[in-house]
Amino acid sequence: MSVLAPPRTDVPTSRFVRRPAVVVPVLAQLAIWAGAAGVLALWWADTASVTGVAGWLTGAGRITGLLAGYGCAVLVALMARVPLLDHTVGTDRLARWHAWGGRYTVGLALVHTLLIVWGSSLTVHSGVVQETATLVFHYPDMLKATAGFLLLVGTGVVSARAARRRLSYETWHYLHGATYAALFLVFGHQLSNGADFVGDRAVQLAWYALYGGVAALVVWFRFLLPLRRALRHRLRVAEVRPEAPGVCSVHLTGRRLTDLGAEPGQFFRWRFLAPGLWWTAAPYSLSAPPLPDRLRITVKAAGGHSAALARLRPGTRVWAEGPYGAFTAARRSAPKVLLLAGGVGITPLRTLFETLPGEVTLLYRARRPEDLALRGELDAIAAARGAVVHYAVSQPAGFSCPLTARALGRLVPDLAAHDVYVCGPPGMAEAARRALRAAGVPRRRIHHESFDF
């Protein structure tokens, strides 16, 4: 473990207050809930009275159907990669909202289907199976809606945590893309069969506007904008350099890269146009501050895709989607900062270590000394800016730093007054969060971004 010169302490706290990073997530949640309330108001305004068991079942089916339809639009909007949301809410936080909302939306769709069939069968005094067949085969757009419903449920199943662990990221990503097909198939039946839409042109137009607006966001931010940037910036691999056992840096060159607006701490989704790699866009953080004509990522071989990057040839074309993420200086609210890295999690923290003003301390944990990637750069940055860097390794014994409140408090005096940026394996990040909370660090000052989407 090494400690370098004392840090700077001459930067005022007020300089680090960033309103959009606080306000936008709150406004986004309010907008989502306001939309849900509007959907419920639509049902309320269109329903004169509810009587009898069949009426209550059908009414509940209409409500859950409206909410499921609205939820589908919200789920797609959350993952449309809109920069305003991505750079303030954060990619991983949006992904958690998406996953949470996805479970409820699939559940609402299931309940909607069961209630509508049950209520309709009671209304016409027929069996559930017979009424199901009547609805599916004799109502407009219901065959397509049934196929879309099955796709939506299937997407929910493969997105469950137990199933995700058995699938590669690429396989899950393409299966998850079936959501778009599901929404396309179910959209028609909402307007042709929904009691709240039939005969009400204004409500129909509003629903078209909701889905059309979300579709426009997806087409622009996930397809057209990345294509435009690929043609404009013309990124290519310049060099691949080993940094530690199983870790390499990929240096990239391009044109007018400042126009990307990338900030230290952010990441791109990289698509390398090389055999076996072109069909996957994988997220990797920048490991050096962006320059007008050069970017760099540092990657650990943790799978087939990441291991293949060490064999990239200079001149390979690259498409970069982004920048993404809110793991930036905008989250900072205090003049003192602790950067806590584990393994290859050093990559975004290395850029913040170089660029964050004020008093910055870095704690870098790894298994062995040779696993400390970019150590020479970190030492040079610490010496140049007068910062503190600590290295902790599990082997050999005696150079570790347990992730406990007491150990971190001894290492970083006045820890509770720090902002803390954490990046590392999920287990390490969770242990760090628990230790920091036990040490008195407020939850709002613990910043973590995960690529486990």
XYZ file of C-alpha atoms in Angstrom, residues 20-383:
364
model
C -29.913 18.598 -13.140
C -28.505 15.370 -11.694
C -30.927 15.775 -8.763
C -33.948 17.394 -10.413
C -34.304 15.364 -13.634
C -34.702 11.925 -11.952
C -37.439 13.341 -9.701
C -39.228 14.997 -12.621
C -38.964 11.795 -14.671
C -40.619 9.748 -11.937
C -43.337 12.371 -11.462
C -44.022 12.342 -15.215
C -44.349 8.540 -15.239
C -46.776 8.509 -12.320
C -48.715 11.440 -13.766
C -49.159 9.480 -16.992
C -50.448 6.491 -15.038
C -52.904 8.755 -13.227
C -54.042 10.106 -16.593
C -54.719 6.575 -17.809
C -56.843 5.871 -14.731
C -58.695 9.160 -15.294
C -59.450 8.007 -18.842
C -61.200 4.897 -17.508
C -63.015 6.899 -14.820
C -64.355 9.470 -17.319
C -65.553 6.764 -19.708
C -67.268 4.595 -17.083
C -70.733 5.639 -15.929
C -71.216 2.856 -13.364
C -70.032 -0.634 -12.458
C -72.568 -3.234 -11.357
C -72.449 -6.952 -10.757
C -69.529 -9.345 -10.620
C -69.133 -9.369 -14.409
C -69.014 -5.570 -14.469
C -66.371 -5.390 -11.758
C -64.228 -8.032 -13.451
C -64.489 -6.346 -16.829
C -63.815 -2.917 -15.317
C -60.712 -4.212 -13.534
C -59.642 -5.851 -16.793
C -59.969 -2.531 -18.615
C -57.891 -0.728 -15.963
C -55.094 -3.314 -15.995
C -55.128 -3.337 -19.798
C -54.787 0.457 -19.985
C -51.969 0.434 -17.439
C -50.205 -2.429 -19.244
C -50.418 -0.574 -22.552
C -49.077 2.599 -20.951
C -46.381 0.617 -19.141
C -45.127 -0.877 -22.406
C -44.584 2.598 -23.836
C -42.784 3.755 -20.683
C -40.521 0.674 -20.632
C -39.330 1.323 -24.180
C -38.848 5.051 -23.507
C -36.655 4.317 -20.472
C -34.240 2.297 -22.631
C -34.324 4.571 -25.686
C -30.956 6.018 -24.543
C -32.176 9.603 -24.410
C -29.096 11.626 -23.343
C -30.974 13.883 -20.900
C -32.171 10.851 -18.935
C -29.045 8.768 -19.383
C -26.650 11.489 -18.191
C -28.698 12.449 -15.128
C -30.623 9.382 -13.987
C -27.830 6.997 -15.047
C -27.883 4.002 -17.368
C -27.919 1.386 -14.610
C -30.640 3.200 -12.685
C -32.784 3.415 -15.811
C -32.187 -0.301 -16.320
C -33.411 -1.002 -12.770
C -36.534 1.092 -13.376
C -37.036 -0.811 -16.631
C -36.667 -4.197 -14.921
C -38.987 -3.235 -12.065
C -41.562 -1.799 -14.454
C -41.242 -4.806 -16.749
C -42.274 -7.219 -14.007
C -45.345 -5.142 -13.206
C -46.262 -4.620 -16.858
C -46.139 -8.335 -17.655
C -48.162 -8.995 -14.494
C -50.748 -6.390 -15.511
C -51.009 -7.937 -18.985
C -51.594 -11.374 -17.475
C -54.232 -10.090 -15.056
C -55.891 -8.075 -17.849
C -56.209 -11.174 -20.016
C -57.643 -13.322 -17.227
C -60.108 -10.690 -16.022
C -61.414 -9.797 -19.483
C -61.977 -13.457 -20.375
C -63.600 -14.204 -17.028
C -65.814 -11.101 -17.041
C -66.861 -11.644 -20.650
C -67.742 -15.287 -19.998
C -69.983 -14.259 -17.088
C -71.618 -11.549 -19.187
C -72.593 -13.864 -22.067
C -73.045 -16.948 -19.819
C -70.493 -19.140 -21.611
C -67.535 -21.226 -20.510
C -64.104 -19.674 -20.077
C -62.522 -21.836 -22.787
C -65.316 -21.130 -25.254
C -65.169 -17.381 -24.546
C -61.393 -17.365 -24.940
C -61.736 -18.905 -28.399
C -64.452 -16.396 -29.319
C -62.331 -13.423 -28.255
C -59.190 -14.647 -29.988
C -60.705 -15.758 -33.294
C -63.687 -13.444 -33.781
C -62.568 -10.025 -32.492
C -60.437 -7.720 -34.684
C -56.652 -7.801 -34.197
C -56.910 -10.374 -31.406
C -54.864 -13.079 -33.148
C -51.972 -10.620 -33.453
C -52.531 -9.463 -29.873
C -52.385 -13.057 -28.621
C -49.070 -13.622 -30.399
C -47.754 -10.345 -28.977
C -48.927 -11.268 -25.494
C -47.087 -14.607 -25.659
C -43.948 -12.825 -26.864
C -44.214 -10.334 -24.002
C -44.563 -13.103 -21.419
C -41.649 -14.975 -23.011
C -39.501 -11.859 -22.803
C -40.382 -11.543 -19.143
C -39.384 -15.152 -18.521
C -35.940 -14.840 -20.166
C -35.380 -11.564 -18.291
C -35.878 -13.194 -14.898
C -32.676 -13.337 -12.893
C -32.502 -17.146 -12.826
C -32.835 -17.305 -16.616
C -30.425 -14.425 -17.219
C -27.644 -16.277 -15.424
C -27.931 -19.141 -17.924
C -27.763 -16.938 -21.031
C -24.937 -14.967 -22.537
C -25.417 -11.203 -22.720
C -25.668 -11.351 -26.502
C -28.323 -14.089 -26.485
C -30.386 -12.312 -23.848
C -30.057 -8.992 -25.715
C -31.464 -10.386 -28.954
C -34.246 -12.323 -27.223
C -35.155 -9.193 -25.285
C -35.505 -7.397 -28.613
C -38.691 -9.413 -29.173
C -40.365 -6.738 -27.019
C -40.542 -4.469 -30.069
C -42.364 -7.142 -32.051
C -44.721 -7.773 -29.119
C -45.682 -4.096 -28.887
C -46.265 -3.902 -32.629
C -48.576 -6.916 -32.504
C -50.641 -5.841 -29.489
C -51.021 -2.169 -30.402
C -53.909 -2.623 -32.843
C -56.230 -4.475 -30.486
C -56.074 -1.650 -27.942
C -57.705 0.762 -30.375
C -60.077 -1.651 -32.113
C -61.402 -3.409 -28.973
C -60.688 -1.104 -26.043
C -63.913 0.440 -24.740
C -61.991 3.605 -23.832
C -60.776 4.087 -27.427
C -63.652 2.974 -29.686
C -65.433 6.027 -31.048
C -63.199 8.567 -29.245
C -60.918 10.076 -31.867
C -59.118 12.411 -29.455
C -58.095 9.553 -27.151
C -57.022 7.456 -30.130
C -54.823 10.281 -31.406
C -53.288 10.719 -27.947
C -52.447 6.984 -27.838
C -50.950 7.164 -31.335
C -48.883 10.171 -30.212
C -47.614 8.285 -27.132
C -46.488 5.236 -29.075
C -45.303 7.244 -32.086
C -43.211 9.521 -29.883
C -41.573 6.576 -28.131
C -40.896 4.891 -31.480
C -39.278 8.100 -32.768
C -36.981 8.232 -29.716
C -35.881 4.637 -30.260
C -35.274 5.045 -33.997
C -33.270 8.236 -33.551
C -31.186 7.537 -30.451
C -30.618 3.788 -30.913
C -30.221 3.551 -34.688
C -29.906 6.764 -36.707
C -27.712 8.769 -34.322
C -25.130 5.957 -33.846
C -24.993 5.495 -37.641
C -24.533 9.233 -38.171
C -21.741 9.390 -35.612
C -19.995 6.340 -37.040
C -19.862 7.975 -40.465
C -18.818 11.333 -39.026
C -16.091 10.312 -36.582
C -14.644 7.273 -38.390
C -13.147 5.564 -35.361
C -10.420 2.981 -35.902
C -8.178 0.891 -33.667
C -4.751 2.512 -33.464
C -3.015 0.201 -30.994
C -3.678 -2.578 -28.468
C -1.375 -2.504 -25.451
C -1.207 -5.041 -22.559
C -1.593 -3.482 -19.107
C -1.760 -6.457 -16.698
C -2.387 -10.219 -16.895
C -5.566 -10.572 -18.975
C -6.001 -6.781 -19.250
C -5.303 -4.657 -22.324
C -5.918 -1.094 -23.484
C -7.401 -0.384 -26.896
C -6.347 2.987 -28.300
C -8.673 4.466 -30.902
C -8.315 7.377 -33.290
C -11.009 9.392 -35.028
C -12.109 12.798 -36.232
C -13.712 15.609 -34.208
C -14.182 13.398 -31.172
C -14.889 16.381 -28.910
C -18.254 16.635 -30.678
C -19.251 13.403 -28.902
C -19.394 15.330 -25.628
C -17.869 12.463 -23.629
C -17.020 13.118 -19.981
C -14.619 11.294 -17.640
C -16.466 8.392 -16.005
C -18.736 7.663 -18.977
C -18.804 4.650 -21.265
C -19.672 3.757 -24.848
C -21.126 0.652 -26.399
C -18.385 -0.481 -28.747
C -18.963 -2.464 -31.912
C -15.691 -3.644 -33.464
C -16.117 -4.459 -37.145
C -13.935 -7.554 -37.019
C -14.809 -11.242 -37.575
C -16.760 -12.609 -34.631
C -17.174 -9.177 -33.004
C -19.233 -6.990 -35.337
C -22.639 -8.319 -34.162
C -22.083 -7.367 -30.484
C -22.069 -3.864 -28.968
C -20.418 -4.228 -25.546
C -20.174 -1.494 -22.870
C -16.678 -0.401 -21.834
C -15.687 2.749 -19.940
C -13.161 5.267 -21.136
C -9.913 4.732 -19.236
C -8.368 8.083 -20.151
C -9.901 11.544 -20.589
C -11.129 11.952 -24.176
C -8.963 13.906 -26.611
C -9.993 15.583 -29.895
C -8.579 12.712 -31.947
C -8.093 9.836 -29.499
C -10.047 7.646 -27.074
C -8.953 4.723 -24.928
C -10.655 1.820 -23.192
C -9.078 -0.764 -20.897
C -10.678 -4.206 -20.848
C -10.255 -7.369 -18.802
C -10.711 -10.713 -20.544
C -13.861 -11.938 -18.791
C -15.543 -13.653 -21.741
C -15.202 -14.415 -25.420
C -15.850 -10.861 -26.605
C -13.547 -9.079 -24.157
C -10.773 -11.656 -24.635
C -10.887 -11.170 -28.414
C -10.096 -7.459 -28.083
C -6.473 -8.271 -27.300
C -6.189 -9.642 -30.855
C -7.609 -6.605 -32.644
C -5.537 -5.335 -35.524
C -4.694 -1.669 -36.055
C -7.024 -0.124 -38.612
C -10.120 -2.105 -37.510
C -13.216 0.063 -37.910
C -15.224 0.792 -34.753
C -18.756 2.038 -34.106
C -19.184 3.742 -30.738
C -22.679 4.335 -29.345
C -22.726 6.938 -26.622
C -21.481 8.457 -24.429
C -23.656 6.934 -21.717
C -23.844 7.003 -17.949
C -24.052 9.500 -15.098
C -20.926 8.308 -13.252
C -19.372 11.746 -13.685
C -18.341 14.850 -11.773
C -21.961 16.036 -11.989
C -22.869 13.700 -9.105
C -20.365 15.325 -6.791
C -21.627 17.537 -3.953
C -18.633 17.798 -1.562
C -15.059 19.081 -1.943
C -13.604 15.768 -0.726
C -13.843 12.614 -2.843
C -12.885 8.979 -2.320
C -12.565 6.819 -5.428
C -12.901 3.137 -4.520
C -11.923 0.727 -7.316
C -11.848 -3.045 -7.517
C -10.030 -4.843 -10.343
C -10.778 -3.496 -13.801
C -13.265 -1.106 -12.153
C -10.313 1.264 -12.082
C -11.037 2.314 -15.685
C -13.671 5.052 -15.142
C -12.109 6.036 -11.817
C -8.731 6.582 -13.464
C -10.302 9.334 -15.623
C -11.987 10.915 -12.600
C -8.755 10.701 -10.596
C -7.047 12.834 -13.213
C -9.838 15.371 -13.784
C -11.801 15.893 -10.552
C -10.729 19.097 -8.778
C -10.290 19.377 -5.046
C -9.227 16.762 -2.505
C -9.262 13.318 -4.118
C -8.185 9.991 -2.605
C -7.992 6.743 -4.571
C -8.160 3.258 -3.051
C -7.406 0.559 -5.628
C -7.968 -3.074 -4.629
C -6.773 -6.109 -6.577
C -5.850 -9.729 -5.951
C -2.104 -9.441 -6.655
C 0.318 -6.550 -7.251
C 0.641 -7.500 -10.925
C -3.138 -7.138 -11.303
C -2.959 -3.408 -10.551
C -3.524 -2.157 -14.095
C -2.454 1.388 -15.024
C -0.458 1.713 -11.794
C 2.299 3.778 -13.396
C -0.246 6.284 -14.690
C -1.980 6.491 -11.325
C 1.290 7.199 -9.525
C 2.164 9.903 -12.055
C -1.273 11.543 -11.704
C -1.050 11.463 -7.905
C 2.387 13.060 -7.953
